[in-house]
CSV table of C-alpha atoms in Angstrom, one decimal:
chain,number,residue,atom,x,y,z
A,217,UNK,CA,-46.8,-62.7,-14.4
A,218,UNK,CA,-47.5,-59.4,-15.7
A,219,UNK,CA,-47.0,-56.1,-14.3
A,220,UNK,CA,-44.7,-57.6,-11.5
A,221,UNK,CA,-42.0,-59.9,-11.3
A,222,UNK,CA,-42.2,-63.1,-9.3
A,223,UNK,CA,-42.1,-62.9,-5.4
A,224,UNK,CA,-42.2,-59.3,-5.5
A,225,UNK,CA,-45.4,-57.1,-4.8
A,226,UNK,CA,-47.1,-55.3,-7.2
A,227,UNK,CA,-46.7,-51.6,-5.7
A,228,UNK,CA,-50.0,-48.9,-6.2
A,229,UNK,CA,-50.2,-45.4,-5.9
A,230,UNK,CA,-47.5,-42.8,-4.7
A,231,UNK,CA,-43.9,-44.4,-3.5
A,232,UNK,CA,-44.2,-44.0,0.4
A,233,UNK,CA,-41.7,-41.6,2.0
A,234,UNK,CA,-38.4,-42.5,3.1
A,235,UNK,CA,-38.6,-43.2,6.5
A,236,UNK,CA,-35.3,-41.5,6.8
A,237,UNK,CA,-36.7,-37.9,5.9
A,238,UNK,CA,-39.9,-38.2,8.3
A,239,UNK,CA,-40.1,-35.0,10.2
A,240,UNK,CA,-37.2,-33.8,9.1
A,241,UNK,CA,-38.2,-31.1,7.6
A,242,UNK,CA,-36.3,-27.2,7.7
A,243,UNK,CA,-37.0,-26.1,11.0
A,244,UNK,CA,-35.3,-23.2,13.1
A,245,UNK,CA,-32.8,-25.7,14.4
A,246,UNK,CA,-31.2,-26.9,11.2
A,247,UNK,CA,-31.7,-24.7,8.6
A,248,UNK,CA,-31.1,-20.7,8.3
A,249,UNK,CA,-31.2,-18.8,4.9
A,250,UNK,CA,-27.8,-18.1,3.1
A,251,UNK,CA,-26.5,-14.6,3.9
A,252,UNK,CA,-23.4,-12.6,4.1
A,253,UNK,CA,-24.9,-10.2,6.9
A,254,UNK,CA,-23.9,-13.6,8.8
A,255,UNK,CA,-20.1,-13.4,7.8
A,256,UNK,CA,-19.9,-9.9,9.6
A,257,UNK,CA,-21.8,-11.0,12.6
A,258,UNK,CA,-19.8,-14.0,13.4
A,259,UNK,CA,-16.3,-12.1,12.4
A,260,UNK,CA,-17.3,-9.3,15.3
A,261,UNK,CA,-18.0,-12.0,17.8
A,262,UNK,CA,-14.6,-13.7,16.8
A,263,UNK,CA,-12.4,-11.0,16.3
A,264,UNK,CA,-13.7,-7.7,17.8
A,265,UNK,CA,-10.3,-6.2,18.6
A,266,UNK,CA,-9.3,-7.1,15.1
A,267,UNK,CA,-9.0,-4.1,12.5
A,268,UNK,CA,-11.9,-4.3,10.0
A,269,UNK,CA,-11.5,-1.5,7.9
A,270,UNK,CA,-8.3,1.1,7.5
A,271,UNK,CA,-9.0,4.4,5.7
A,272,UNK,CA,-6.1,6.5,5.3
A,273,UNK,CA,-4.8,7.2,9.1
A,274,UNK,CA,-8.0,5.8,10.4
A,275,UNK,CA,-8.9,2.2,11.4
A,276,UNK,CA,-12.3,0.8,12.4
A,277,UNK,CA,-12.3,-3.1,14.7
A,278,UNK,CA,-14.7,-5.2,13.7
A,279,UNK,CA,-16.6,-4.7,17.0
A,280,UNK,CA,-16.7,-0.6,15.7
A,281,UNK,CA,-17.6,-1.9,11.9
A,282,UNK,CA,-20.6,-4.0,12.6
A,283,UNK,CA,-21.9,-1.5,15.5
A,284,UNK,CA,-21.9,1.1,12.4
A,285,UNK,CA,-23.4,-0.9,10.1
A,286,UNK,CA,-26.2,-2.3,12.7
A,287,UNK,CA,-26.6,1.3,13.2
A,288,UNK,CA,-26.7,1.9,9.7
A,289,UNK,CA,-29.4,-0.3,9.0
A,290,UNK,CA,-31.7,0.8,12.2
A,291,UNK,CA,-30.9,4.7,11.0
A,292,UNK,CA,-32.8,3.6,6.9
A,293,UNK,CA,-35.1,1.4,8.8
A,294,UNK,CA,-36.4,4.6,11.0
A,295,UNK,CA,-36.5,6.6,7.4
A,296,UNK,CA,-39.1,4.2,6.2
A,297,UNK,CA,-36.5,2.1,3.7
A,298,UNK,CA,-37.7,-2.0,4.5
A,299,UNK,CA,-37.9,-4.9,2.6
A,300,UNK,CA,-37.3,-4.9,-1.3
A,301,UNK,CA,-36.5,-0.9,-1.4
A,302,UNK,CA,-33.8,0.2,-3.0
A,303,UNK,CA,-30.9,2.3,-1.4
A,304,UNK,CA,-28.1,3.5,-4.3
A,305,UNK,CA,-24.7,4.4,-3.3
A,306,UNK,CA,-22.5,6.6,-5.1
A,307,UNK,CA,-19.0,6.5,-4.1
A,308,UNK,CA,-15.3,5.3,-4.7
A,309,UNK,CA,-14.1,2.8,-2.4
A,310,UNK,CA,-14.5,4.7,0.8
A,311,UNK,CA,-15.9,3.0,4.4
A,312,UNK,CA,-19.7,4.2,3.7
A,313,UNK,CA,-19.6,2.0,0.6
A,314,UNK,CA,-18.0,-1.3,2.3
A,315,UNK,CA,-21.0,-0.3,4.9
A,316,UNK,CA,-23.4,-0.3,3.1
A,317,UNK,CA,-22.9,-3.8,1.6
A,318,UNK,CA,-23.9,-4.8,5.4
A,319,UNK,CA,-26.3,-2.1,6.9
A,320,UNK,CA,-28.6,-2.2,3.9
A,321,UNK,CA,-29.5,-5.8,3.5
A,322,UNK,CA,-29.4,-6.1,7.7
A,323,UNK,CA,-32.6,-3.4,7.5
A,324,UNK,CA,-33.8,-5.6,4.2
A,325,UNK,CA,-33.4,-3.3,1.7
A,326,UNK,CA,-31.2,-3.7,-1.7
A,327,UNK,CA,-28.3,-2.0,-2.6
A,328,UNK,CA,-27.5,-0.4,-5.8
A,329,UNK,CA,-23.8,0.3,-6.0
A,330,UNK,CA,-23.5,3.5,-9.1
A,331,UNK,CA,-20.7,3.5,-11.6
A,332,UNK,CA,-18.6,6.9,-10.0
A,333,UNK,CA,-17.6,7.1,-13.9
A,334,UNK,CA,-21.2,7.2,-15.3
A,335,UNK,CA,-22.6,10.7,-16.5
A,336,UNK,CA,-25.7,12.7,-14.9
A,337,UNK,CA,-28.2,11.2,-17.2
A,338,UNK,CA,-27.2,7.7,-17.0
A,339,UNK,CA,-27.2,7.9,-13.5
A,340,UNK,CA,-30.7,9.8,-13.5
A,341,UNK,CA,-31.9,6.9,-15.4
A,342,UNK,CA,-30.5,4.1,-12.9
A,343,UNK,CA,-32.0,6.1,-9.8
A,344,UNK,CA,-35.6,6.1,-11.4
A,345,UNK,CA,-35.2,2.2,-13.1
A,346,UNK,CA,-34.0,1.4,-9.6
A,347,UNK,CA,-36.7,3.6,-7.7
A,348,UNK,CA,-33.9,4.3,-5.5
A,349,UNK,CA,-35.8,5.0,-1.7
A,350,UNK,CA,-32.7,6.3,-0.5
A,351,UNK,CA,-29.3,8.2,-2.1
A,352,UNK,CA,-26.0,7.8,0.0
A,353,UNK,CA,-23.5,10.3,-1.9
A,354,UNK,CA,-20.1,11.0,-1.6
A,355,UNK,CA,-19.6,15.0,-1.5
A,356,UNK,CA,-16.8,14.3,-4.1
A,357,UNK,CA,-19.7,13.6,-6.7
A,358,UNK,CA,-22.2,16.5,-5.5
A,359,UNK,CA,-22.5,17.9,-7.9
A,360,UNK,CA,-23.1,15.4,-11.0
A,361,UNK,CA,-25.8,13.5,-8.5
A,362,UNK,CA,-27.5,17.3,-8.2
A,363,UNK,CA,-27.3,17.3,-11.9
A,364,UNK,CA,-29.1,14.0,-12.1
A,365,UNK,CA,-31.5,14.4,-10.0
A,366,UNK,CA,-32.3,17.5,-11.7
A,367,UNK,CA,-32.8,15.4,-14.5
A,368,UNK,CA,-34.7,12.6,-13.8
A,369,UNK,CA,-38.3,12.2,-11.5
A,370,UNK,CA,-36.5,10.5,-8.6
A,371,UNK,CA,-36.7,11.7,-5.3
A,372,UNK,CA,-35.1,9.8,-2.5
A,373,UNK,CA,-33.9,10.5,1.2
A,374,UNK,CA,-30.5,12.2,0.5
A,375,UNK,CA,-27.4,11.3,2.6
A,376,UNK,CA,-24.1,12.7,1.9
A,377,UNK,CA,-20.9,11.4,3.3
A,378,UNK,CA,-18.1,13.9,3.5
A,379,UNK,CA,-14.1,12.3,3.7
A,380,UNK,CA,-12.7,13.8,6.5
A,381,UNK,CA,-9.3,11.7,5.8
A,382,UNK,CA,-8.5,13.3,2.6
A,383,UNK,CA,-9.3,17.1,2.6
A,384,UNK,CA,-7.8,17.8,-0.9
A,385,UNK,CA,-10.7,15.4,-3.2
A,386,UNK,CA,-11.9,16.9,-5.9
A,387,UNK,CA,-15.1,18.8,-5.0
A,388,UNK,CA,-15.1,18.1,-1.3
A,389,UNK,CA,-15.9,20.8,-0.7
A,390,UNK,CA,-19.7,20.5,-3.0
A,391,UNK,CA,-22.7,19.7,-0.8
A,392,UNK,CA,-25.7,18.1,-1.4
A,393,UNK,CA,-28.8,20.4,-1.3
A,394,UNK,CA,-31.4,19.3,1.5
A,395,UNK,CA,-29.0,16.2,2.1
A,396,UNK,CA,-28.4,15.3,5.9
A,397,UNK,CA,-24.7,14.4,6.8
A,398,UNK,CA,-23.8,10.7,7.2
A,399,UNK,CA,-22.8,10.3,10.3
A,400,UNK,CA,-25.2,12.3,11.6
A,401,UNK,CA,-28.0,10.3,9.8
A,402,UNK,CA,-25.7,7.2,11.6
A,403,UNK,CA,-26.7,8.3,14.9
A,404,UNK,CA,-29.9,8.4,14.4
A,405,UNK,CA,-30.6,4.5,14.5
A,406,UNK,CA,-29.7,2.4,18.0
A,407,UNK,CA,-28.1,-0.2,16.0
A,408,UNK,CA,-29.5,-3.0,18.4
A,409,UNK,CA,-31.3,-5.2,15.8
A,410,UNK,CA,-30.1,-6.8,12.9
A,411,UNK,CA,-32.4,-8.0,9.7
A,412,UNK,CA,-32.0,-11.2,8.5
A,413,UNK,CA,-33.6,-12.3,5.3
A,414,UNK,CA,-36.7,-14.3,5.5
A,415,UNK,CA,-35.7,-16.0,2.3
A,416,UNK,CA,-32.0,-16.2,1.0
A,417,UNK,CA,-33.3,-15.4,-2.9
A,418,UNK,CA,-34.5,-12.0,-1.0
A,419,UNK,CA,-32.3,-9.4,-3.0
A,420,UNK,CA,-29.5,-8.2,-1.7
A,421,UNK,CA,-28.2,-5.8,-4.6
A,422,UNK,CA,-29.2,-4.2,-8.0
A,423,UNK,CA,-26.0,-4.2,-10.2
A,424,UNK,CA,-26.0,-1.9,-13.7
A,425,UNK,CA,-24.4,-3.0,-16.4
A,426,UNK,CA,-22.7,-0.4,-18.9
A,427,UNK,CA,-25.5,1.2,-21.7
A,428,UNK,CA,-22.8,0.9,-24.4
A,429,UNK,CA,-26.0,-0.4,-26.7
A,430,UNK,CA,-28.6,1.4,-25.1
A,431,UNK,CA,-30.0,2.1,-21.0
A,432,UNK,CA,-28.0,0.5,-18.7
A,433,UNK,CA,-29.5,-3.3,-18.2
A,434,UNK,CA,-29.9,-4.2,-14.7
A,435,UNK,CA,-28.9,-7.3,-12.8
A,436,UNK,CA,-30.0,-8.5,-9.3
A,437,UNK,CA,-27.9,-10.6,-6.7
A,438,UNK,CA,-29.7,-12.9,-4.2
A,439,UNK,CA,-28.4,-13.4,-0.4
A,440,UNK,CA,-28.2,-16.8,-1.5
A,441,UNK,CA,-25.8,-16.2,-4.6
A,442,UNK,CA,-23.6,-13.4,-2.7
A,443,UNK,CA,-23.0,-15.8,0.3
A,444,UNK,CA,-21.8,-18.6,-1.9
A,445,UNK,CA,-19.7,-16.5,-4.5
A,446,UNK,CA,-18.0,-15.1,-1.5
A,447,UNK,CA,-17.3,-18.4,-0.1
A,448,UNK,CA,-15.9,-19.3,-3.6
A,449,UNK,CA,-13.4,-16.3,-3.2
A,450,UNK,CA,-12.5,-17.1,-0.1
A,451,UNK,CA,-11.2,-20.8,-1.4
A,452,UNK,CA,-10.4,-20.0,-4.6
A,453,UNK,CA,-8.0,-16.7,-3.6
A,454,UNK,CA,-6.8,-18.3,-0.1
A,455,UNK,CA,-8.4,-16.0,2.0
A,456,UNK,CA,-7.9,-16.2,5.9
A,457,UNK,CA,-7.5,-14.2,9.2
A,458,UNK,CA,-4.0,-13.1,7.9
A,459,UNK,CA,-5.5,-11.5,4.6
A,460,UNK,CA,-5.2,-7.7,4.4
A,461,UNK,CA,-6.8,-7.2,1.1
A,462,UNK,CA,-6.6,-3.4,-0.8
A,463,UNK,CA,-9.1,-2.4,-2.6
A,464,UNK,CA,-8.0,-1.6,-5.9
A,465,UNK,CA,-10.9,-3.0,-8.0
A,466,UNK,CA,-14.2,-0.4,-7.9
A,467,UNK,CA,-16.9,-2.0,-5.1
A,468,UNK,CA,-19.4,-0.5,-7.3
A,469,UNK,CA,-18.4,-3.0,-10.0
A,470,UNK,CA,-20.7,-6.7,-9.2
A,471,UNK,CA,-20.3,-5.2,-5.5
A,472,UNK,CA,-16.1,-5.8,-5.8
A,473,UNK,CA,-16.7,-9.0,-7.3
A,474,UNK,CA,-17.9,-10.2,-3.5
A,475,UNK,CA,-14.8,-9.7,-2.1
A,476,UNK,CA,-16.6,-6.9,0.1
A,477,UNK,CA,-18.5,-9.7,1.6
A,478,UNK,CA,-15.7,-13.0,1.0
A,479,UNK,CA,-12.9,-10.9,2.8
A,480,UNK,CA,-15.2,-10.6,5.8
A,481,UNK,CA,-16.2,-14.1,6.1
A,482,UNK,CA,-12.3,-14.9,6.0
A,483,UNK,CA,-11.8,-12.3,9.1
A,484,UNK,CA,-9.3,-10.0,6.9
A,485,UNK,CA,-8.8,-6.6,6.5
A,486,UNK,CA,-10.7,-4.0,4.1
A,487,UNK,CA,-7.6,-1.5,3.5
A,488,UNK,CA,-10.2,1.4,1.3
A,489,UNK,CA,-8.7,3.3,-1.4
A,490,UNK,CA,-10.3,6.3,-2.9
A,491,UNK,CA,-8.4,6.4,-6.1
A,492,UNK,CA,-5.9,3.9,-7.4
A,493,UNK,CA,-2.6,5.8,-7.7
A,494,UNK,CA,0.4,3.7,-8.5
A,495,UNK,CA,2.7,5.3,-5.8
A,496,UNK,CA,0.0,4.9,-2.9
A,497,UNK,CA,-0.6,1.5,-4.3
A,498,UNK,CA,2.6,0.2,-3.7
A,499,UNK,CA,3.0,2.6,-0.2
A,500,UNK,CA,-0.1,1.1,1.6
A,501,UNK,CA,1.3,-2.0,-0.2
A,502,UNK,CA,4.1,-1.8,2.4
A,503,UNK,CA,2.8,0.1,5.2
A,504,UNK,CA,-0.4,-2.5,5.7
A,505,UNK,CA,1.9,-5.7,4.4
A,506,UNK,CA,-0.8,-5.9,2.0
A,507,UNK,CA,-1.3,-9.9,0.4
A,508,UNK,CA,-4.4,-9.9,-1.7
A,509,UNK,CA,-5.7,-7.1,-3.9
A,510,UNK,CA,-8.0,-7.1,-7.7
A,511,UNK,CA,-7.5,-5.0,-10.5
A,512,UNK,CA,-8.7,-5.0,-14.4
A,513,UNK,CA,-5.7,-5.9,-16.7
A,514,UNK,CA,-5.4,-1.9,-16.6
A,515,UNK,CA,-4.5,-2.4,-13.4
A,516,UNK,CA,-2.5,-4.7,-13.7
A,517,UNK,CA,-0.1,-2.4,-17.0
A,518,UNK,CA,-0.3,0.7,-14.1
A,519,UNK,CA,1.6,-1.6,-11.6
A,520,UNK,CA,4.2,-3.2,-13.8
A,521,UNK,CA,5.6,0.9,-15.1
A,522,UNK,CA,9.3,1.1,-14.4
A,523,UNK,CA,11.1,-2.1,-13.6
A,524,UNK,CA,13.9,-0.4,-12.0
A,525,UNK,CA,12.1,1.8,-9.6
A,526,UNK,CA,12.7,0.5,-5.7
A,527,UNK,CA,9.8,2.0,-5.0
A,528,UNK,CA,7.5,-0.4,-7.2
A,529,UNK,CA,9.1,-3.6,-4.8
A,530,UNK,CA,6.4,-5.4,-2.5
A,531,UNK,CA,9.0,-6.7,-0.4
A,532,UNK,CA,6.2,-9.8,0.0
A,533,UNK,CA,4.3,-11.8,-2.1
A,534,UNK,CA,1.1,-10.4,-2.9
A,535,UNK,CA,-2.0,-12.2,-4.4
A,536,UNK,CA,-3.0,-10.2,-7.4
A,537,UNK,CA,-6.0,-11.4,-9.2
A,538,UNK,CA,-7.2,-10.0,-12.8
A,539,UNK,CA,-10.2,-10.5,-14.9
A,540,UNK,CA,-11.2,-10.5,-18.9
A,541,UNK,CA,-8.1,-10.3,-21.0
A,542,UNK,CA,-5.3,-12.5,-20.2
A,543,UNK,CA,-2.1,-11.0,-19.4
A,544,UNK,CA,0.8,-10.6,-21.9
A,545,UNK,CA,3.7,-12.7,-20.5
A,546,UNK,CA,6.0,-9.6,-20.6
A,547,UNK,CA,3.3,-8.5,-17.5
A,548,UNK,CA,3.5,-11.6,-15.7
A,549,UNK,CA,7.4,-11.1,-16.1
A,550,UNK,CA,7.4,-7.6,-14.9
A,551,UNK,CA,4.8,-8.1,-11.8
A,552,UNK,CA,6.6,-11.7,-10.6
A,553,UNK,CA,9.9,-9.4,-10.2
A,554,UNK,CA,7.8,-7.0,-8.5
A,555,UNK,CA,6.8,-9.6,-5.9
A,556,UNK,CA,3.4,-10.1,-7.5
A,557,UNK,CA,2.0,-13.8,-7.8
A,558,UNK,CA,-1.1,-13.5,-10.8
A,559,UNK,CA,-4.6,-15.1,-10.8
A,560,UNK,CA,-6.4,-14.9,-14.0
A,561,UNK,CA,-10.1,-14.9,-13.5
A,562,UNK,CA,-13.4,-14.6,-15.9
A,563,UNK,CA,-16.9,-13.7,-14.7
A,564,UNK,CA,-19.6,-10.9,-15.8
A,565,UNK,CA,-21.8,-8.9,-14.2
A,566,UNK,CA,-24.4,-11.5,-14.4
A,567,UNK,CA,-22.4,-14.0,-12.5
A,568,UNK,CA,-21.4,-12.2,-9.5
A,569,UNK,CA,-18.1,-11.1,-11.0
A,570,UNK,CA,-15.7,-14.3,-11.3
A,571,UNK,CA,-17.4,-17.4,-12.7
A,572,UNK,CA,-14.0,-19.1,-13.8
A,573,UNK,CA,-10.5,-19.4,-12.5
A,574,UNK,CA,-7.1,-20.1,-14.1
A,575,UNK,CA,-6.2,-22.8,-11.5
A,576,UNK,CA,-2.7,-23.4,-11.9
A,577,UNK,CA,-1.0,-27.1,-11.4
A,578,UNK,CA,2.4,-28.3,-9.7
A,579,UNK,CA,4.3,-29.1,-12.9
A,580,UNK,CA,3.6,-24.9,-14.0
A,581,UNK,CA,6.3,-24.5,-11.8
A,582,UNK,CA,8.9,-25.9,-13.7
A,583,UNK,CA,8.3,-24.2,-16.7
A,584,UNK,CA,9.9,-21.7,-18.8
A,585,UNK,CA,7.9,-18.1,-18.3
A,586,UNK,CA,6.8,-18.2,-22.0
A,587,UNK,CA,5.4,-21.6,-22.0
A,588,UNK,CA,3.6,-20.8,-18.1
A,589,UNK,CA,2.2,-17.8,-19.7
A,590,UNK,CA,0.2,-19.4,-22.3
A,591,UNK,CA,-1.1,-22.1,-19.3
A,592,UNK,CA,-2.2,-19.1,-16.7
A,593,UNK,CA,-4.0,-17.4,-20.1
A,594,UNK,CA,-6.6,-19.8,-19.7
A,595,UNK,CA,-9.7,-19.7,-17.8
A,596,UNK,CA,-12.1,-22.1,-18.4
A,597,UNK,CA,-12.8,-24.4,-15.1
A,598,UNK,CA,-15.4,-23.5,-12.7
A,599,UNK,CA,-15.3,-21.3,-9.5
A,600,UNK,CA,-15.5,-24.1,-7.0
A,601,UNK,CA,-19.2,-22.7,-5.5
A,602,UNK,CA,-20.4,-22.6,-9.9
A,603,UNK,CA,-21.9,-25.1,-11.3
A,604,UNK,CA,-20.9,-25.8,-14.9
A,605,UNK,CA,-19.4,-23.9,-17.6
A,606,UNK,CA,-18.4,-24.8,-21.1
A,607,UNK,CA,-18.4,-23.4,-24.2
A,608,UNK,CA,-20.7,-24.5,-27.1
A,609,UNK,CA,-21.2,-24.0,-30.6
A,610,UNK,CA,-23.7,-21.2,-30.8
A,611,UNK,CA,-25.7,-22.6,-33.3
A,612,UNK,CA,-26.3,-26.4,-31.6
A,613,UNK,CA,-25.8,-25.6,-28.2
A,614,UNK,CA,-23.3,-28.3,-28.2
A,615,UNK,CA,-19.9,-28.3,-26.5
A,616,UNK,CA,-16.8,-27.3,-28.1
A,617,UNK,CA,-13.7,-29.6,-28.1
A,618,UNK,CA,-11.5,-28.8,-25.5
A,619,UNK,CA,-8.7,-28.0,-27.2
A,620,UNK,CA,-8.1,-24.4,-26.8
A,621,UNK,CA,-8.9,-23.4,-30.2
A,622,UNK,CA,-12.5,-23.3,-30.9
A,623,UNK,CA,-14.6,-20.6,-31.2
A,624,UNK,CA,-18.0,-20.5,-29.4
A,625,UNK,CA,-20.2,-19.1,-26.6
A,626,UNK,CA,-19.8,-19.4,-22.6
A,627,UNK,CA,-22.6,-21.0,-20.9
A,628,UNK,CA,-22.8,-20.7,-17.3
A,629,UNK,CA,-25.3,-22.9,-15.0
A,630,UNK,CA,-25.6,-22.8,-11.6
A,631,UNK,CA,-26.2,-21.1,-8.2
A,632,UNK,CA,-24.0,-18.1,-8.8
């Protein structure tokens, strides 16, 4: 017989469905777009008592956190900001910042974290590429977002937040010409609704990259990729209710590599830092029993300094985690003594900060320092919420042996 083999029907037109997938179907009931507006929400209903966020002497629950940022998001919602506008930020690792990564998506707009190092014009030019709606500023950095607005063609609502905690910042005392005050512009909303995405591959924030070739290039997150990265920190950095995480690594930089979203969904604590100072490092280090904190390899050299100095002791083990270059081992020595325990990431802008983690096995343990360091210089397996990642001969697109040796290019693939 042709066309069929014997005993078995000869099947025409379109495979019927499975009967297992009738009428089941995303509905409501069973299936609700990815967010991390959802972390916060579920956190306050957990742990409302808890403390969210600790500024200087100051320290917010998470009941007090997610009010502000409701409020936050009903206050840009009233201004006119909706759906798929743009609301840039610019300021160091202060409450309004971790805030924003919450009230802005909750009233459906995207948020543009700005580079605090980044010079009037560049920032002119990210403001009108962005069409920033709405300019949250911290009166630190007046006076160069005056300057580029001077420059440029933007003009958006003007908010400035003024540190009350720490009167001696650098141009504190600047305002923002026909700006209205934060928490004035907070009290404006009732903070009784909350926004949730229609579509998790709604954007959630517009990242720059640096213009070292040229204009800065920009890079947008979905709700979708956010939630899941964050997730992937949680597991990958062992993240839980105990967590009291400092933020030493810039939230302006791939929005803190999700950790302003990942150390919500865990329940820890946000511990903000203006500006990362050795001697406060290790002070709020021990005042806060910090475990986890981030840091560039830069970081990472400004902790290690003198050796002999009692006051660069954690008296705990913290979680440090680093990204791009690898350690020296003379760093990893100096920080283990320290009370340090290193994680060696790799990611890029593009990829929602860490793509790739150092994942260290049992028998590490039993090696000599010089021989560990070599192992925890590498970083090429997947963040557990990636996909794939190998590196491939740039020419064939073909991967490279694994052997630690070859040259070639990183291709990423996945949902992050």
């Amino acid at each position: 017989m042709s066309g069929a083999s014997a005993g078995v029907p000869h099947m025409s037109g379109p495979p019927k469905a499975n009967r297992l997938e009738e009428n089941l179907g995303p509905r409501a009931a069973n299936h609700a777009p990815l967010t991390p507006i959802s972390f916060l929400r579920r956190t306050a209903e957990v742990y409302p008592q808890k403390p969210a966020v600790i500024h200087a002497d100051r320290c917010w629950t998470y009941r007090e956190f997610y009010a502000r940022c409701r409020r936050l998001a009903a206050s840009l919602g009233a201004a006119g900001v909706g759906r798929g506008d743009v609301v840039a930020v610019l300021a160091p690792n202060v409450p309004a910042l971790l805030e924003a990564h919450y009230g802005v998506p909750m009233a459906g707009a995207v948020l543009n974290a700005i580079n605090t190092r980044l010079d009037a014009r560049t920032i002119a030019f990210i403001l009108e590429h962005g069409g920033a709606k709405a300019l949250i500023v911290d009166a630190e950095f007046a006076d160069v977002a005056s300057e580029a607005l001077r420059l440029g063609d933007a003009k958006p609502l003007l908010v400035e937040y003024r540190d009350d905690t720490v009167v001696s910042a650098p141009g504190a005392g600047a305002s923002l010409p026909h700006s209205i005050d934060y928490e004035a512009f907070l009290d404006q909303g009732d903070g009784r609704a909350v926004r949730l995405p229609a579509d998790e591959w709604d954007s959630i924030s517009l990242n720059y990259t640096s213009g070292t070739t040229g204009n800065p290039k920009g890079v947008v997150y979905s709700h979708r990729g956010a939630y899941l990265n964050a997730l992937g920190n949680v597991i990958t950095f062992g993240l839980d209710a105990r967590t009291v995480y400092l933020w030493t690594l810039p939230m302006f930089h791939c929005n803190g590599w999700t950790y302003t979203w990942a150390v919500t969904a865990a329940a820890g604590t946000h511990v903000c830092l203006r500006k990362v100072e050795r001697e406060r490092v290790f002070e709020l280090i021990r005042e806060h029993t910090v475990t986890h904190l981030c840091g560039a390899p830069i970081v990472l050299n400004m902790l290690c300094g003198d050796r002999d100095d009692p006051g660069a002791r954690t008296g705990h083990v913290v979680e440090v985690a680093t990204g791009g270059a690898a350690p020296p081992t003379s760093v990893i020595r100096a920080l283990e003594s320290q009370g340090f325990r290193v994680t060696h990431l790799y990611g890029l802008t593009e990829s929602y900060g860490p793509a790739t983690v150092c994942v260290p096995q049992a028998h590490w343990s039993t090696l000599d320092l010089e021989t560990r360091g070599t192992y925890m210089a590498r970083q090429g397996v997947s963040h557990i919420t990636a996909e794939e990642c190998i590196v491939a001969n740039p020419d064939t697109l073909e991967e490279t042996p694994r052997d630690g040796v070859t040259m070639g290019e990183i291709l990423l693939r996945g949902n992050t």
